[in-house]
Amino acid sequence: MAAAAAAPAGDNPYGLVQALKEGGVISIGTFVILVAMSIGTFYILFTKFFEQQKIISQGNKVRSSFWNSTNLKEASGKLDQKSAYRAIVDDTMVAQEQHGKLTNPVDQHDWMANSLARSQGGIGARLGEGLAFLATVGSTAPFIGLFGTVVGIYRALIKIGASGQASISTVAGPVGEALIMTALGLVVAVPAVLAYNWLIRRNKSIMEDLAAFTNDLHGYVMSEGKVKPAMVTGAATAPVAKGAQTRSAAAPTPAGTQPLTTGQTSTGQQAGTTVDRR
């Protein structure tokens, strides 16, 4: 009550500022740590959101125009230079060239599968950067706030004992100020947990799309350009007469120059299926 009477008009004697003043260095340090955690949380949230949104838009471009190109190099040129899908295509062409230079031949199917898996895994690792910080903030921020509360209550009880007054009006103010730290810890932790779960779910969806594209690309490479997704969004496809077949490749073409064909292969297999030529 004395603190409330001594406070200037318009100032809250039991607010955050007063709590930090009463708590001293420990309360101020706890508050600074929580603020830094909150800033880091929202920074990661927005940066990862824009990064994910960019990959999603790149996936839409792949579905609309990539498979309509005449060869891999032309298709790769339609993608952004720093696109995740562009990185997978470039790694595929590099793996094709490297396979022909091996002194101890490895089955091309296994070589391409391992190369594509490595490329896809690298993209997944980049998407997961920063999420560990969100998980750490979500799990530790309440305890950091609780630490500030415990210290604040301890200091408040010492002052109450020294003053010799234990009335509710004397106890409510200092204890309430100390509990502000617990509230701050929860305010920091809840957005971090929500952001972590949301970004994880979006990453899972993106990786599923990348896995589907990788599988289609693998089938295309191993079939020398005769196998690709059966349906391409936004693409104008001409009807194929019953029993009609596409022109078969007489000989393998150089890496990155295979034609992208539609319809059926020379062996009668429907496009869109993956051929294992192990």
C-alpha positions as a Python dict, from the first residue, in 0.01 Angstrom:
ca = {
    (1, 'M'): (0, 0, 0),
    (2, 'A'): (287, 233, 76),
    (3, 'A'): (433, 167, -271),
    (4, 'A'): (99, 246, -431),
    (5, 'A'): (71, 571, -236),
    (6, 'A'): (426, 674, -322),
    (7, 'A'): (390, 599, -698),
    (8, 'P'): (340, 900, -926),
    (9, 'A'): (-3, 949, -1076),
    (10, 'G'): (-56, 730, -1383),
    (11, 'D'): (219, 476, -1293),
    (12, 'N'): (134, 115, -1204),
    (13, 'P'): (312, 28, -878),
    (14, 'Y'): (267, -344, -951),
    (15, 'G'): (355, -351, -1321),
    (16, 'L'): (640, -506, -1517),
    (17, 'V'): (880, -218, -1465),
    (18, 'Q'): (825, -225, -1092),
    (19, 'A'): (873, -603, -1090),
    (20, 'L'): (1208, -570, -1269),
    (21, 'K'): (1319, -301, -1026),
    (22, 'E'): (1223, -512, -727),
    (23, 'G'): (1379, -828, -870),
    (24, 'G'): (1714, -668, -940),
    (25, 'V'): (1978, -813, -1172),
    (26, 'I'): (1831, -1165, -1177),
    (27, 'S'): (1486, -1048, -1287),
    (28, 'I'): (1629, -815, -1549),
    (29, 'G'): (1857, -1091, -1683),
    (30, 'T'): (1566, -1336, -1700),
    (31, 'F'): (1355, -1078, -1882),
    (32, 'V'): (1632, -1012, -2136),
    (33, 'I'): (1672, -1385, -2205),
    (34, 'L'): (1298, -1428, -2262),
    (35, 'V'): (1286, -1128, -2495),
    (36, 'A'): (1580, -1267, -2696),
    (37, 'M'): (1404, -1603, -2721),
    (38, 'S'): (1086, -1436, -2843),
    (39, 'I'): (1270, -1234, -3109),
    (40, 'G'): (1452, -1546, -3229),
    (41, 'T'): (1125, -1739, -3244),
    (42, 'F'): (948, -1490, -3469),
    (43, 'Y'): (1258, -1442, -3684),
    (44, 'I'): (1280, -1816, -3754),
    (45, 'L'): (904, -1838, -3803),
    (46, 'F'): (895, -1575, -4077),
    (47, 'T'): (1219, -1676, -4250),
    (48, 'K'): (1122, -2045, -4264),
    (49, 'F'): (772, -1955, -4381),
    (50, 'F'): (906, -1756, -4677),
    (51, 'E'): (1157, -2032, -4754),
    (52, 'Q'): (884, -2295, -4754),
    (53, 'Q'): (652, -2077, -4961),
    (54, 'K'): (923, -2036, -5222),
    (55, 'I'): (968, -2413, -5256),
    (56, 'I'): (590, -2462, -5280),
    (57, 'S'): (569, -2209, -5565),
    (58, 'Q'): (862, -2384, -5735),
    (59, 'G'): (672, -2712, -5710),
    (60, 'N'): (374, -2554, -5885),
    (61, 'K'): (604, -2440, -6166),
    (62, 'V'): (745, -2791, -6201),
    (63, 'R'): (399, -2942, -6237),
    (64, 'S'): (293, -2682, -6494),
    (65, 'S'): (593, -2658, -6725),
    (66, 'F'): (885, -2883, -6632),
    (67, 'W'): (767, -3206, -6794),
    (68, 'N'): (666, -3025, -7113),
    (69, 'S'): (1030, -2957, -7203),
    (70, 'T'): (1218, -3152, -7467),
    (71, 'N'): (1517, -3245, -7249),
    (72, 'L'): (1652, -3214, -6897),
    (73, 'K'): (1874, -2915, -6967),
    (74, 'E'): (1588, -2716, -7113),
    (75, 'A'): (1362, -2821, -6826),
    (76, 'S'): (1627, -2722, -6571),
    (77, 'G'): (1655, -2379, -6731),
    (78, 'K'): (1288, -2311, -6657),
    (79, 'L'): (1349, -2339, -6283),
    (80, 'D'): (1494, -2073, -6056),
    (81, 'Q'): (1871, -2082, -6016),
    (82, 'K'): (1851, -2151, -5641),
    (83, 'S'): (1543, -2371, -5663),
    (84, 'A'): (1534, -2692, -5461),
    (85, 'Y'): (1393, -2871, -5765),
    (86, 'R'): (1668, -2722, -5982),
    (87, 'A'): (1929, -2860, -5742),
    (88, 'I'): (1783, -3210, -5772),
    (89, 'V'): (1781, -3194, -6153),
    (90, 'D'): (2138, -3062, -6167),
    (91, 'D'): (2255, -3335, -5928),
    (92, 'T'): (2083, -3591, -6151),
    (93, 'M'): (2271, -3476, -6460),
    (94, 'V'): (2599, -3472, -6269),
    (95, 'A'): (2533, -3826, -6143),
    (96, 'Q'): (2469, -3942, -6501),
    (97, 'E'): (2802, -3804, -6615),
    (98, 'Q'): (2988, -3946, -6315),
    (99, 'H'): (2848, -4294, -6365),
    (100, 'G'): (3019, -4326, -6702),
    (101, 'K'): (3354, -4236, -6546),
    (102, 'L'): (3354, -4504, -6276),
    (103, 'T'): (3644, -4748, -6308),
    (104, 'N'): (3457, -5011, -6107),
    (105, 'P'): (3109, -5006, -6263),
    (106, 'V'): (2812, -4976, -6028),
    (107, 'D'): (2457, -5053, -6133),
    (108, 'Q'): (2315, -4729, -6273),
    (109, 'H'): (1985, -4779, -6095),
    (110, 'D'): (2154, -4790, -5753),
    (111, 'W'): (2391, -4506, -5839),
    (112, 'M'): (2108, -4274, -5944),
    (113, 'A'): (1889, -4373, -5649),
    (114, 'N'): (2167, -4295, -5401),
    (115, 'S'): (2250, -3964, -5571),
    (116, 'L'): (1886, -3851, -5570),
    (117, 'A'): (1839, -3959, -5208),
    (118, 'R'): (2148, -3762, -5106),
    (119, 'S'): (2025, -3452, -5288),
    (120, 'Q'): (1678, -3479, -5137),
    (121, 'G'): (1824, -3533, -4791),
    (122, 'G'): (2032, -3217, -4820),
    (123, 'I'): (1722, -3013, -4898),
    (124, 'G'): (1540, -3167, -4601),
    (125, 'A'): (1830, -3077, -4373),
    (126, 'R'): (1819, -2714, -4487),
    (127, 'L'): (1444, -2698, -4430),
    (128, 'G'): (1495, -2825, -4074),
    (129, 'E'): (1750, -2559, -3981),
    (130, 'G'): (1633, -2344, -3691),
    (131, 'L'): (1352, -2574, -3582),
    (132, 'A'): (1564, -2708, -3296),
    (133, 'F'): (1576, -2354, -3156),
    (134, 'L'): (1195, -2337, -3157),
    (135, 'A'): (1174, -2670, -2977),
    (136, 'T'): (1429, -2553, -2719),
    (137, 'V'): (1242, -2227, -2656),
    (138, 'G'): (910, -2407, -2625),
    (139, 'S'): (1046, -2649, -2366),
    (140, 'T'): (1268, -2418, -2160),
    (141, 'A'): (1097, -2075, -2161),
    (142, 'P'): (837, -2169, -1894),
    (143, 'F'): (1114, -2289, -1662),
    (144, 'I'): (1318, -1973, -1718),
    (145, 'G'): (1013, -1767, -1629),
    (146, 'L'): (953, -1987, -1327),
    (147, 'F'): (1310, -1927, -1216),
    (148, 'G'): (1249, -1553, -1221),
    (149, 'T'): (927, -1605, -1025),
    (150, 'V'): (1097, -1813, -756),
    (151, 'V'): (1371, -1555, -709),
    (152, 'G'): (1116, -1273, -702),
    (153, 'I'): (901, -1445, -441),
    (154, 'Y'): (1207, -1519, -230),
    (155, 'R'): (1309, -1153, -231),
    (156, 'A'): (951, -1048, -160),
    (157, 'L'): (923, -1280, 139),
    (158, 'I'): (1250, -1148, 281),
    (159, 'K'): (1119, -791, 261),
    (160, 'I'): (786, -891, 414),
    (161, 'G'): (963, -1068, 700),
    (162, 'A'): (1189, -771, 758),
    (163, 'S'): (896, -532, 768),
    (164, 'G'): (706, -752, 1011),
    (165, 'Q'): (377, -713, 826),
    (166, 'A'): (201, -1017, 674),
    (167, 'S'): (-131, -867, 571),
    (168, 'I'): (-280, -951, 230),
    (169, 'S'): (-216, -599, 109),
    (170, 'T'): (151, -638, 193),
    (171, 'V'): (192, -984, 36),
    (172, 'A'): (-17, -942, -281),
    (173, 'G'): (197, -674, -444),
    (174, 'P'): (546, -832, -430),
    (175, 'V'): (422, -1186, -500),
    (176, 'G'): (210, -1067, -792),
    (177, 'E'): (509, -886, -941),
    (178, 'A'): (715, -1205, -915),
    (179, 'L'): (446, -1409, -1092),
    (180, 'I'): (477, -1181, -1396),
    (181, 'M'): (792, -1374, -1490),
    (182, 'T'): (596, -1700, -1515),
    (183, 'A'): (345, -1529, -1742),
    (184, 'L'): (626, -1399, -1962),
    (185, 'G'): (773, -1748, -1988),
    (186, 'L'): (440, -1883, -2112),
    (187, 'V'): (397, -1596, -2356),
    (188, 'V'): (733, -1685, -2510),
    (189, 'A'): (687, -2064, -2505),
    (190, 'V'): (340, -2097, -2658),
    (191, 'P'): (418, -1924, -2992),
    (192, 'A'): (740, -2125, -3021),
    (193, 'V'): (556, -2456, -2980),
    (194, 'L'): (283, -2357, -3226),
    (195, 'A'): (537, -2236, -3481),
    (196, 'Y'): (743, -2555, -3447),
    (197, 'N'): (448, -2786, -3504),
    (198, 'W'): (319, -2577, -3797),
    (199, 'L'): (656, -2560, -3973),
    (200, 'I'): (716, -2933, -3917),
    (201, 'R'): (383, -3014, -4082),
    (202, 'R'): (461, -2792, -4380),
    (203, 'N'): (809, -2945, -4412),
    (204, 'K'): (654, -3291, -4423),
    (205, 'S'): (422, -3188, -4705),
    (206, 'I'): (709, -3031, -4900),
    (207, 'M'): (929, -3339, -4860),
    (208, 'E'): (646, -3560, -4987),
    (209, 'D'): (626, -3346, -5302),
    (210, 'L'): (1003, -3359, -5345),
    (211, 'A'): (1000, -3738, -5300),
    (212, 'A'): (734, -3772, -5571),
    (213, 'F'): (933, -3549, -5808),
    (214, 'T'): (1251, -3745, -5733),
    (215, 'N'): (1076, -4073, -5809),
    (216, 'D'): (940, -3937, -6139),
    (217, 'L'): (1282, -3803, -6232),
    (218, 'H'): (1445, -4137, -6150),
    (219, 'G'): (1198, -4321, -6372),
    (220, 'Y'): (1255, -4072, -6653),
    (221, 'V'): (1634, -4109, -6639),
    (222, 'M'): (1633, -4488, -6614),
    (223, 'S'): (1392, -4519, -6909),
    (224, 'E'): (1601, -4281, -7125),
    (225, 'G'): (1322, -4027, -7135),
    (226, 'K'): (1030, -4258, -7211),
    (227, 'V'): (870, -4257, -6864),
    (228, 'K'): (735, -3947, -6697),
    (229, 'P'): (423, -3844, -6498),
    (230, 'A'): (109, -3950, -6683),
    (231, 'M'): (-78, -3629, -6600),
    (232, 'V'): (78, -3283, -6612),
    (233, 'T'): (-125, -2998, -6466),
    (234, 'G'): (-204, -2730, -6721),
    (235, 'A'): (-47, -2917, -7009),
    (236, 'A'): (-232, -2961, -7338),
    (237, 'T'): (-214, -3327, -7426),
    (238, 'A'): (-327, -3469, -7758),
    (239, 'P'): (-538, -3786, -7752),
    (240, 'V'): (-355, -4105, -7837),
    (241, 'A'): (-524, -4351, -8071),
    (242, 'K'): (-590, -4698, -7938),
    (243, 'G'): (-289, -4920, -7992),
    (244, 'A'): (-67, -4629, -8098),
    (245, 'Q'): (292, -4630, -7974),
    (246, 'T'): (559, -4364, -7951),
    (247, 'R'): (886, -4366, -8132),
    (248, 'S'): (1141, -4582, -7948),
    (249, 'A'): (1492, -4461, -7884),
    (250, 'A'): (1737, -4645, -8105),
    (251, 'A'): (2035, -4562, -7884),
    (252, 'P'): (2090, -4389, -7549),
    (253, 'T'): (2124, -4014, -7581),
    (254, 'P'): (2382, -3802, -7393),
    (255, 'A'): (2310, -3695, -7037),
    (256, 'G'): (2063, -3409, -7016),
    (257, 'T'): (1941, -3440, -7377),
    (258, 'Q'): (1688, -3723, -7351),
    (259, 'P'): (1351, -3643, -7509),
    (260, 'L'): (1046, -3616, -7286),
    (261, 'T'): (780, -3832, -7446),
    (262, 'T'): (418, -3909, -7367),
    (263, 'G'): (185, -4200, -7426),
    (264, 'Q'): (327, -4550, -7436),
    (265, 'T'): (677, -4679, -7468),
    (266, 'S'): (802, -4908, -7743),
    (267, 'T'): (745, -5207, -7516),
    (268, 'G'): (382, -5114, -7462),
    (269, 'Q'): (427, -4990, -7102),
    (270, 'Q'): (210, -4697, -7008),
    (271, 'A'): (393, -4374, -6925),
    (272, 'G'): (389, -4279, -6558),
    (273, 'T'): (520, -4614, -6434),
    (274, 'T'): (872, -4654, -6309),
    (275, 'V'): (1086, -4911, -6487),
    (276, 'D'): (1349, -5096, -6289),
    (277, 'R'): (1627, -5184, -6537),
    (278, 'R'): (1858, -5331, -6282),
}
